Short mmCIF file of C-alpha atoms in Angstrom, two decimals:
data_model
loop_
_atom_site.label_atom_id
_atom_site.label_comp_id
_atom_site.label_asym_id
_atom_site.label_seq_id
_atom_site.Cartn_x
_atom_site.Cartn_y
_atom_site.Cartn_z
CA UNK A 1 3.01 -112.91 -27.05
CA UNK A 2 5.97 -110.06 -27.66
CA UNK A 3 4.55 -106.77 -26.84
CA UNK A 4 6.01 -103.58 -27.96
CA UNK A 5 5.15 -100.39 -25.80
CA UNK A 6 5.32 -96.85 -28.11
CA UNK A 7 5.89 -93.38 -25.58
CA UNK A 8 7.73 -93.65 -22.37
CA UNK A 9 6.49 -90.06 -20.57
CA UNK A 10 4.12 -91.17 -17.44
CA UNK A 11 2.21 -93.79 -18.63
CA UNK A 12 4.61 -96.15 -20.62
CA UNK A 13 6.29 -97.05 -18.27
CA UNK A 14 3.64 -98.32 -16.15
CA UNK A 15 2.26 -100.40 -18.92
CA UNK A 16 5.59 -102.22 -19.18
CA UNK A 17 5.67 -102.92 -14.91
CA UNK A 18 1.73 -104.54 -15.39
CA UNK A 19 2.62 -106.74 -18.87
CA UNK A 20 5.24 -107.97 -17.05
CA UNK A 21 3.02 -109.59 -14.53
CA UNK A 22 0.38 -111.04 -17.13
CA UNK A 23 0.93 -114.65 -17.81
CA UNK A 24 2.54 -115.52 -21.45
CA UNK A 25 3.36 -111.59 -22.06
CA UNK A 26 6.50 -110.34 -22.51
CA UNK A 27 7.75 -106.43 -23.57
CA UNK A 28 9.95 -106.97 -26.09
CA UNK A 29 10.63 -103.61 -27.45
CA UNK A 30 10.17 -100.06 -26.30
CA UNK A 31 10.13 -96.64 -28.37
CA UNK A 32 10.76 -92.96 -27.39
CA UNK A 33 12.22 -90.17 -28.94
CA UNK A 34 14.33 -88.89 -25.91
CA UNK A 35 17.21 -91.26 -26.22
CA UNK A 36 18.57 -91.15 -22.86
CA UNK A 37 14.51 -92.24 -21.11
CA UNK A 38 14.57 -94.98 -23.64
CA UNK A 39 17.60 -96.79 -21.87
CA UNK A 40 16.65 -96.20 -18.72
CA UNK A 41 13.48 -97.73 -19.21
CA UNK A 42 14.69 -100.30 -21.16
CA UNK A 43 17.64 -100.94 -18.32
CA UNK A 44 15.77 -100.94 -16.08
CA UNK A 45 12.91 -103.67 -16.80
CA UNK A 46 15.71 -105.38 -19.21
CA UNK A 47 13.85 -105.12 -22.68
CA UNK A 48 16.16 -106.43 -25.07
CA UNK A 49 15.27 -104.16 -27.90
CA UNK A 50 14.96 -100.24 -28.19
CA UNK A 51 13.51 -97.98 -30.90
CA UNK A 52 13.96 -94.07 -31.59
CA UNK A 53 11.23 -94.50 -34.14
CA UNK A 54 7.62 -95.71 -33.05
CA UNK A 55 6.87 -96.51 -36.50
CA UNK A 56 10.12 -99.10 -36.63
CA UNK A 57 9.12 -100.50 -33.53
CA UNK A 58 5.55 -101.01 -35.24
CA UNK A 59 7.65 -102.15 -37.94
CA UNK A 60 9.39 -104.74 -36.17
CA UNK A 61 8.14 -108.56 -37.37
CA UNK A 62 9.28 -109.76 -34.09
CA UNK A 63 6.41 -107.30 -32.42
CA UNK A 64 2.86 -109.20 -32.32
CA UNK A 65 0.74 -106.35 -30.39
CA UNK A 66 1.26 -102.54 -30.09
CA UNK A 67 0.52 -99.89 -26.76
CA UNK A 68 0.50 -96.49 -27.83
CA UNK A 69 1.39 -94.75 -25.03
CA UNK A 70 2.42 -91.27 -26.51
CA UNK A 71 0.90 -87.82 -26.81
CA UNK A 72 -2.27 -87.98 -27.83
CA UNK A 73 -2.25 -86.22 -31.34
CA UNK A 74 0.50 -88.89 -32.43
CA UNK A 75 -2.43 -91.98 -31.62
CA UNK A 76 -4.15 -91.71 -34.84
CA UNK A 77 -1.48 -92.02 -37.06
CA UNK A 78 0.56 -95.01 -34.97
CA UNK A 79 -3.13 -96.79 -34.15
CA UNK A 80 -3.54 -97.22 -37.82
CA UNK A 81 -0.37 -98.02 -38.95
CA UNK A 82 -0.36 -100.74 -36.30
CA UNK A 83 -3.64 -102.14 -37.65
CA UNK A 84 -2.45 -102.00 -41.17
CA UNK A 85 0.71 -103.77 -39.72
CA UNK A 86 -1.44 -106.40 -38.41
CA UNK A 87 -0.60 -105.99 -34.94
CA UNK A 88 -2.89 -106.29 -32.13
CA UNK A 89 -3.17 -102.34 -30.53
CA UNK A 90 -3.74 -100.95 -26.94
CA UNK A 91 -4.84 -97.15 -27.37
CA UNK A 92 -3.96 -94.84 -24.22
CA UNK A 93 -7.07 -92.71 -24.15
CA UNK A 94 -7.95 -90.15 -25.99
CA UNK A 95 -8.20 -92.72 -28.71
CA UNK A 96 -7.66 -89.90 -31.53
CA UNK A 97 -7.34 -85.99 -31.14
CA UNK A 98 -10.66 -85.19 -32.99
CA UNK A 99 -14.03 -87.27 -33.80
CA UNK A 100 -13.33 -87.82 -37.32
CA UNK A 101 -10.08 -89.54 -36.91
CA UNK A 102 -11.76 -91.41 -33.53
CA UNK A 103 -14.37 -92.97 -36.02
CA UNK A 104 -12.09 -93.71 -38.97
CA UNK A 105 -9.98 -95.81 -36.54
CA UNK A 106 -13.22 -97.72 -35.23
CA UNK A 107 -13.84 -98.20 -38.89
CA UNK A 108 -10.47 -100.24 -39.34
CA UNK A 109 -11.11 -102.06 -35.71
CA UNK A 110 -14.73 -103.09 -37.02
CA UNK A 111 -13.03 -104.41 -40.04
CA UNK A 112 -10.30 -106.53 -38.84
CA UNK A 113 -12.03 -109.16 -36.50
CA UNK A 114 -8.84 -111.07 -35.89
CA UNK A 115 -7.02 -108.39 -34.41
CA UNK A 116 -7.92 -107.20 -30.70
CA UNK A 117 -8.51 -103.56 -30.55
CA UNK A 118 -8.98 -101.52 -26.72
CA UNK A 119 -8.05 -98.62 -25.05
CA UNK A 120 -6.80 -97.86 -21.44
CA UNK A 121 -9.61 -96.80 -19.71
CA UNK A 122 -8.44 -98.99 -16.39
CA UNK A 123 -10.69 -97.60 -13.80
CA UNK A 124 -13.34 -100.06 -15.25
CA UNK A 125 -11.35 -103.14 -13.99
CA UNK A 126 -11.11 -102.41 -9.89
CA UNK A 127 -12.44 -105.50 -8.39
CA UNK A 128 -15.02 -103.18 -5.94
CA UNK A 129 -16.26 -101.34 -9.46
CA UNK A 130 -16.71 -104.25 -11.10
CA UNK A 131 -18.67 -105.37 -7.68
CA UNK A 132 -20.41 -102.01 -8.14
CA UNK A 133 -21.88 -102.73 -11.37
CA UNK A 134 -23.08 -105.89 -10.22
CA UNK A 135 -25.11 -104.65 -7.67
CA UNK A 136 -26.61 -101.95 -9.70
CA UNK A 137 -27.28 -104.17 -12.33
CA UNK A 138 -29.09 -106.37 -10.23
CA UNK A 139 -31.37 -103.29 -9.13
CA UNK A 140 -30.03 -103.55 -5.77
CA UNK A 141 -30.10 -99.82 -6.37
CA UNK A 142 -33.75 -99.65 -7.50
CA UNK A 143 -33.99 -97.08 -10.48
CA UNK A 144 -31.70 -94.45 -10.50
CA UNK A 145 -32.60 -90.96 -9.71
CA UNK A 146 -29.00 -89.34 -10.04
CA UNK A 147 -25.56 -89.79 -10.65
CA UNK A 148 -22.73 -87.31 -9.43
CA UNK A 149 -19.26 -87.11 -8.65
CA UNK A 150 -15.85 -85.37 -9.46
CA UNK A 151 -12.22 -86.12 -10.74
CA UNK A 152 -10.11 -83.85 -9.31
CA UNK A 153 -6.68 -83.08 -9.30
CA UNK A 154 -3.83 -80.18 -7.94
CA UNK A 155 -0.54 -81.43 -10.12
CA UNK A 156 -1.79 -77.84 -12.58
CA UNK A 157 -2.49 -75.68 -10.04
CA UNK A 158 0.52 -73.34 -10.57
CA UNK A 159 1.21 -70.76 -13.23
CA UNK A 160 5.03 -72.85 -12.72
CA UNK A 161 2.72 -76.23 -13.90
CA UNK A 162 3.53 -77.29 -17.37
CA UNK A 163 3.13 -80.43 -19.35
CA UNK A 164 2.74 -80.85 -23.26
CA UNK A 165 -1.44 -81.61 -22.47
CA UNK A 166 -1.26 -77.80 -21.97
CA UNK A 167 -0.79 -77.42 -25.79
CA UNK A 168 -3.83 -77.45 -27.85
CA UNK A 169 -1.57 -78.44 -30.32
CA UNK A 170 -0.12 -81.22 -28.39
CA UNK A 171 -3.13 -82.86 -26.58
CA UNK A 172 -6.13 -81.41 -28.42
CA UNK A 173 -8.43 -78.68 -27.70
CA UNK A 174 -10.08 -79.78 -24.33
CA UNK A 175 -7.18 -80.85 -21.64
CA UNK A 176 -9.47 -81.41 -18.26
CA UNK A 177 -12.39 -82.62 -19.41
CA UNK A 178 -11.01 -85.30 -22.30
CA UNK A 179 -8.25 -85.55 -20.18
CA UNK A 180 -9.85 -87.06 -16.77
CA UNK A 181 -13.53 -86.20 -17.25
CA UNK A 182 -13.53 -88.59 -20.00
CA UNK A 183 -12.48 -91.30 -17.31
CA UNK A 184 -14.81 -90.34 -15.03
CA UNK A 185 -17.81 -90.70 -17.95
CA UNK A 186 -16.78 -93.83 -19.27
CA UNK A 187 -16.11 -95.54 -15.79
CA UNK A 188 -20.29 -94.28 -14.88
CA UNK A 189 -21.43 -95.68 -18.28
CA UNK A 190 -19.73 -98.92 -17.72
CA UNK A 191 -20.98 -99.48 -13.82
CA UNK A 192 -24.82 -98.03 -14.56
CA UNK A 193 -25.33 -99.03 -17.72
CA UNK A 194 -27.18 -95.85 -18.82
CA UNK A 195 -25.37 -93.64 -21.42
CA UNK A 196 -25.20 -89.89 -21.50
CA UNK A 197 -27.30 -88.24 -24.24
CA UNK A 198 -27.81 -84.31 -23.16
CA UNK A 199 -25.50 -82.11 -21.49
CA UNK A 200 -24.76 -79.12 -20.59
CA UNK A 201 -21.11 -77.44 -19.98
CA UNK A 202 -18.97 -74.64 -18.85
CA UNK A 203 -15.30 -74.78 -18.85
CA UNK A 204 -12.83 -72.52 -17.36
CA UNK A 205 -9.53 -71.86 -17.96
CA UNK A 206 -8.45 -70.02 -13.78
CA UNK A 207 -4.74 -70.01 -15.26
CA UNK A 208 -4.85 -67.98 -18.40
CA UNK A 209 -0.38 -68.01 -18.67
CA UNK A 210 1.85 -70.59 -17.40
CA UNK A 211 5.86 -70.73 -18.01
CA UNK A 212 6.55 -73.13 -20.69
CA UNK A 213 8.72 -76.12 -19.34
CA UNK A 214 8.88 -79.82 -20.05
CA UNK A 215 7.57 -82.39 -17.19
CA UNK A 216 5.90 -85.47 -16.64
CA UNK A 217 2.48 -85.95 -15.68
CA UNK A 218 2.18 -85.27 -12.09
CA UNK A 219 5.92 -84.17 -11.51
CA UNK A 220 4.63 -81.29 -9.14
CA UNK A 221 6.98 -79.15 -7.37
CA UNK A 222 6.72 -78.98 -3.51
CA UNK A 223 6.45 -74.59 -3.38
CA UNK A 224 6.24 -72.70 -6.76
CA UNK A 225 10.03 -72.27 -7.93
CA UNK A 226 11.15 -68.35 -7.51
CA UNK A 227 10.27 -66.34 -9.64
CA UNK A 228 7.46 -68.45 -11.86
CA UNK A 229 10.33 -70.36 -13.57
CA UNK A 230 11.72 -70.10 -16.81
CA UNK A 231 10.05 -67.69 -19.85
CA UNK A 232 9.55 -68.99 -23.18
CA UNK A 233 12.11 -67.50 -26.38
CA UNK A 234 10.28 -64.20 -26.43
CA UNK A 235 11.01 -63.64 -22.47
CA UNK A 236 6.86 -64.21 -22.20
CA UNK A 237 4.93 -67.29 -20.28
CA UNK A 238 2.49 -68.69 -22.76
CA UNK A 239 -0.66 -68.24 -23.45
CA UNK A 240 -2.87 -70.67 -22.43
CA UNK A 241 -6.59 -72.12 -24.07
CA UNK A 242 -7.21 -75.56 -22.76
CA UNK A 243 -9.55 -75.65 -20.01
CA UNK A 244 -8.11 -75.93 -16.23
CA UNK A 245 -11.65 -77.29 -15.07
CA UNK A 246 -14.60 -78.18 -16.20
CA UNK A 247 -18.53 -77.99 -15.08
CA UNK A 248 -21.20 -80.74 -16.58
CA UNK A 249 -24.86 -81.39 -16.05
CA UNK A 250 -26.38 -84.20 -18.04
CA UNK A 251 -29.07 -86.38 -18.47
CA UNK A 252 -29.10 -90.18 -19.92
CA UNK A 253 -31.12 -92.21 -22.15
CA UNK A 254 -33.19 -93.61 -19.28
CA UNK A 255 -33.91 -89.80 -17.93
CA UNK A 256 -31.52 -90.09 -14.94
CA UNK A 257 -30.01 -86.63 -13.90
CA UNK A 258 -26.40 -86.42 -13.47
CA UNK A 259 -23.50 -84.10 -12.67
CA UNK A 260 -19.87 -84.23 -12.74
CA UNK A 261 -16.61 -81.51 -11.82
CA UNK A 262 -13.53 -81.78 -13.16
CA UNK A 263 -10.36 -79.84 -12.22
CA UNK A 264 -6.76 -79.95 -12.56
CA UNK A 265 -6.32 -76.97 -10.35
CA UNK A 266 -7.95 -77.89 -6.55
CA UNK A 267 -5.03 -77.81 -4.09
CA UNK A 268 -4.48 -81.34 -2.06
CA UNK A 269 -6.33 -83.43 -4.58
CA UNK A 270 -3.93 -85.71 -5.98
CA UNK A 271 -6.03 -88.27 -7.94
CA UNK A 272 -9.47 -87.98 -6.65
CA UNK A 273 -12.39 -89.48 -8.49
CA UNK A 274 -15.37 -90.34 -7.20
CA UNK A 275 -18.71 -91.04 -8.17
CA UNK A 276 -22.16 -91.90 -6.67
CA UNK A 277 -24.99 -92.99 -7.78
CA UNK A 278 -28.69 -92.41 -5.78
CA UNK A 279 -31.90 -95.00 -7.01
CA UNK A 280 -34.81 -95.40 -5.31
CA UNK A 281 -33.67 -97.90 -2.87
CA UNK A 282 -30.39 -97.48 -2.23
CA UNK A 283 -27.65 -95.36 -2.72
CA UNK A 284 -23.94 -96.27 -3.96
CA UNK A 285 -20.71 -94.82 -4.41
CA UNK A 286 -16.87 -95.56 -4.47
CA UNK A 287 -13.77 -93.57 -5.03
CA UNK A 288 -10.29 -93.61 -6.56
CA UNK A 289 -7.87 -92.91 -3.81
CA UNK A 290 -9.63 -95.52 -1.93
CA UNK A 291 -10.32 -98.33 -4.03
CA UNK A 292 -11.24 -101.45 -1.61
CA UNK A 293 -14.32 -99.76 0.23
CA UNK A 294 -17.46 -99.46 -1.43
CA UNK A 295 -20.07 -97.17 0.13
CA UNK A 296 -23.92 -98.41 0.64
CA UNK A 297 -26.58 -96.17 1.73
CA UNK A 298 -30.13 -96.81 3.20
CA UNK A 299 -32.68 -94.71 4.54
CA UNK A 300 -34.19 -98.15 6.30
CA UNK A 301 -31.13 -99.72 7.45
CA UNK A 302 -27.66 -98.67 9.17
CA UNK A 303 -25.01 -97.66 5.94
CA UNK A 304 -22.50 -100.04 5.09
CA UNK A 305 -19.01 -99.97 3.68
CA UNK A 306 -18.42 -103.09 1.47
CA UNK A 307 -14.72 -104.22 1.63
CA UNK A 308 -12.48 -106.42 -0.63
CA UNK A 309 -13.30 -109.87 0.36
CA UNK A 310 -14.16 -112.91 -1.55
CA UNK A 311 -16.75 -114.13 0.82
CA UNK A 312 -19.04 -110.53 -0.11
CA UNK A 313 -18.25 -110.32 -4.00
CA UNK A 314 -19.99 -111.17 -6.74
CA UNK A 315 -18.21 -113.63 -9.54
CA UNK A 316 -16.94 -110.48 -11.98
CA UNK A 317 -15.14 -108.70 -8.97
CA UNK A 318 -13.66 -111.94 -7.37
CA UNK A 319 -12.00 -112.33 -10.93
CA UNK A 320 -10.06 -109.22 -10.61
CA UNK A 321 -9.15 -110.04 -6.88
CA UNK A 322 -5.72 -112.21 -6.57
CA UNK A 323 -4.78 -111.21 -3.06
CA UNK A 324 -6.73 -111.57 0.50
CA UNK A 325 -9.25 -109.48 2.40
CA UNK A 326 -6.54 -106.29 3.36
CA UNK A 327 -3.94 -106.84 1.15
CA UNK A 328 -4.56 -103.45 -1.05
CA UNK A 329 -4.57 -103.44 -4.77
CA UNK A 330 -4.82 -100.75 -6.86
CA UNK A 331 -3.78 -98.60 -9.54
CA UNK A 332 -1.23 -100.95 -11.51
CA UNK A 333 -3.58 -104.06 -10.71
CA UNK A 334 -6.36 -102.12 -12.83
CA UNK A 335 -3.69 -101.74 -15.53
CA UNK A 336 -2.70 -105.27 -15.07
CA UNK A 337 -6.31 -106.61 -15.11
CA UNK A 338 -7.18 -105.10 -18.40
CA UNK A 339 -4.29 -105.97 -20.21
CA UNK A 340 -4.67 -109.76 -18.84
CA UNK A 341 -8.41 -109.51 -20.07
CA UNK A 342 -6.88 -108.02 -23.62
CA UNK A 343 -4.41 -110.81 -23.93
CA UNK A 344 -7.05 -113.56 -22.85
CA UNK A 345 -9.25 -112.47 -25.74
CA UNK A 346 -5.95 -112.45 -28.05
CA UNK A 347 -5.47 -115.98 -27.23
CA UNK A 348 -9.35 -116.97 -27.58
CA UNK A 349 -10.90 -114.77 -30.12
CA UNK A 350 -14.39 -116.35 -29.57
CA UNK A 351 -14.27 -114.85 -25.94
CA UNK A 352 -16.37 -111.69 -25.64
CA UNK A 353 -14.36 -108.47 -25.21
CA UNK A 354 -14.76 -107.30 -21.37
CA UNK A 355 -12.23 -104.23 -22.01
CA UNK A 356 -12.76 -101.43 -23.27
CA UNK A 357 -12.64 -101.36 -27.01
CA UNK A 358 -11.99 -98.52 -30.11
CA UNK A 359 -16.17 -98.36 -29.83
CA UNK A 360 -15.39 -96.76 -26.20
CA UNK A 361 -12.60 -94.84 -27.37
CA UNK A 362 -15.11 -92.96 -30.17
CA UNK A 363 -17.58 -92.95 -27.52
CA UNK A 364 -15.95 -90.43 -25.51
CA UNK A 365 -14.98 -88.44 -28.37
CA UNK A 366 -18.21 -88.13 -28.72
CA UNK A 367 -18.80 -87.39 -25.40
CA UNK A 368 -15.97 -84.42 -25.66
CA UNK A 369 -17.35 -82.99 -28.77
CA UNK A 370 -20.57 -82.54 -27.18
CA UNK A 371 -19.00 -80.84 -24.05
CA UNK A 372 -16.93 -78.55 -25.91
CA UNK A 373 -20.52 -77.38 -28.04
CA UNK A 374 -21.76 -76.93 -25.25
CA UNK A 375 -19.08 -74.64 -23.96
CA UNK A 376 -18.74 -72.64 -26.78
CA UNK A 377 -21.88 -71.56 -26.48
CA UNK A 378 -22.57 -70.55 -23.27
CA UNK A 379 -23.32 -73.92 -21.38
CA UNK A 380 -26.37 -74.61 -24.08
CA UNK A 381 -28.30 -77.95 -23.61
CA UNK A 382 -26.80 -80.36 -26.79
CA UNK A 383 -27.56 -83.73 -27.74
CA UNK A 384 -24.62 -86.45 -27.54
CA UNK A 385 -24.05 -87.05 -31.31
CA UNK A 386 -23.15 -90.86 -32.29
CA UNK A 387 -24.30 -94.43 -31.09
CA UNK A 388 -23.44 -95.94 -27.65
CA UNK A 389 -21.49 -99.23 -27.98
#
């Protein structure tokens, strides 16, 4: 299977490290735009063929399936000329910049059932999350009475901070929320199985002007460089309209209350998500930055923290395990899991998708067009528009 990643910024690159450890892969081709990233990258995992254009790379007849891995108001457009290409296509998330384009490329996805179709949402495929929605599914849990948590993050937290998802034109017109909220929502929906249907939101943007300059995700600085850094042509920092962090209160389709915050701005947070969820019997919850331990809580019984071990998992979480009981896995063995699942399910179409598919990908459009509704008019209650997958 010859893979061809599109977009070498932050995430590119780490698709290319996980295909290359998924049996019967290989990256065969790589596209960017900035000339000089393009042969690094391609040095430096040895891709034998490069692209300036994403849409030659699509091109290529050598090139079975597709990542998209570039800003997200170029994923529409390269999504569906992949599919009309007949390539098999990996979406970074967002899966489109607005809801109309997210459901036209469902559309295509629902219409080509020999072609796989999913998006990156890799949190889903940590072996303790998967363990997570075992247990919950089992109503080890009981019913659930709420579900809370945050994804928070410090790489913005500078007027000095700039990356392209600052642009509205760029990423969109929510940055925190579709940005890392929209993880956050989809990894809650997959563990609980309950689906957000009312919510209610306030976003704020703390950093109203930032100085215009081109980084990676996450390429922090270690103090704020003198003087705020450079000015844009008109010797002005930029005005700024995406949202630096975000406020939610919801409620699903089975009545459970929920709440979520979302920043990009909260100093020492580098990558923290974290959710829990309280039932009647139990409570459960697990977090990002430390992905092996999961959290049980009793008011009958001494708490417990769950570790990564065979012995204590469930059949779905000792899938995505391939190393011992304290040898860590984490971020790049998510990535590496889903695209192994994709790639499975390439191979044997009559398999069942268990990745996240373009249905997920319009699903938290959906979920983003409700927040920013609700934002614009004051935090109002709204119903989630659209069907769950």
């Amino acid at each position: 299977m010859r893979v061809g990643v599109c977009g070498l910024g932050f995430i590119g690159p780490a698709h290319v490290e996980a295909l290359g450890r998924v049996a019967g892969v290989e990256v065969a081709a790589v596209s960017s735009h900035r000339v000089g990233r393009l042969r690094e990258v391609a040095r430096r995992y040895r891709i034998p063929r490069v692209h300036t254009s994403h849409e030659a790379l699509i091109n290529d007849p050598e090139i079975d399936a597709v990542h998209i891995c570039t800003g997200n108001r170029e994923h529409f457009a390269l999504a569906r000329r992949a599919m009309e290409a007949g390539k098999h296509v990996v979406c970074e998330k967002p899966l489109a910049a607005t809801l109309e384009e997210g459901r036209t490329l469902a559309g295509l996805a629902a219409r080509a059932p020999g072609r796989v179709h999913a998006v990156n949402y890799q949190y889903r495929h940590y072996p303790m999350v998967a363990e997570a929605r075992t247990r919950v599914r089992a109503g080890e849990l009981g019913p659930l009475y709420l579900i809370h948590g945050r994804y928070v993050q410090d790489w913005l937290l500078w007027p000095a901070d700039y990356n392209w998802r600052v642009d509205p034109a760029r990423s969109g017109p929510s940055r925190a929320f579709a940005d890392i909220g929209s993880h956050w929502c989809d990894l809650v929906e997959h563990v609980t199985g309950e689906h957000i249907v009312r919510l209610s939101a306030r976003l704020r943007t703390v950093i109203p002007h930032r100085v215009p300059r081109e980084a990676g995700a996450f390429e922090g600085t270690v103090a704020p460089p003198a003087g705020a850094g450079r000015m844009d042509d008109a010797g002005r920092s930029v005005a700024v309209s995406t949202e630096d962090l975000a406020l939610v209160h919801f409620e699903t389709d089975r009545g459970t209350a929920g709440s979520l915050v979302v920043s990009q701005v909260s100093a020492g947070h580098k990558n923290d998500l974290r959710f829990e969820l309280n039932g009647a019997r139990a409570s459960l919850a697990w977090a990002q930055e430390t992905p092996e331990r999961l959290w049980l809580g009793r008011r009958d019984a001494p708490n417990a923290a769950l570790t990564k071990e065979a012995a204590q998992l469930g059949a779905e979480a000792a899938a995505l395990t391939h190393y011992p009981a304290g040898h860590p896995e984490g971020y790049p063995d998510a990535l590496k899991n889903l695209f192994a699942a994709v790639y499975d399910r390439v191979r044997d179409p009559s398999r069942s998708p268990s990745y996240p598919t373009f249905a997920d990908g319009l699903r938290s459009l959906e979920l983003v067009a409700a927040v920013l509704a609700s934002a614009g008019e004051g935090g109002r209650w709204v119903e989630v528009a659209g069907n769950v997958p």
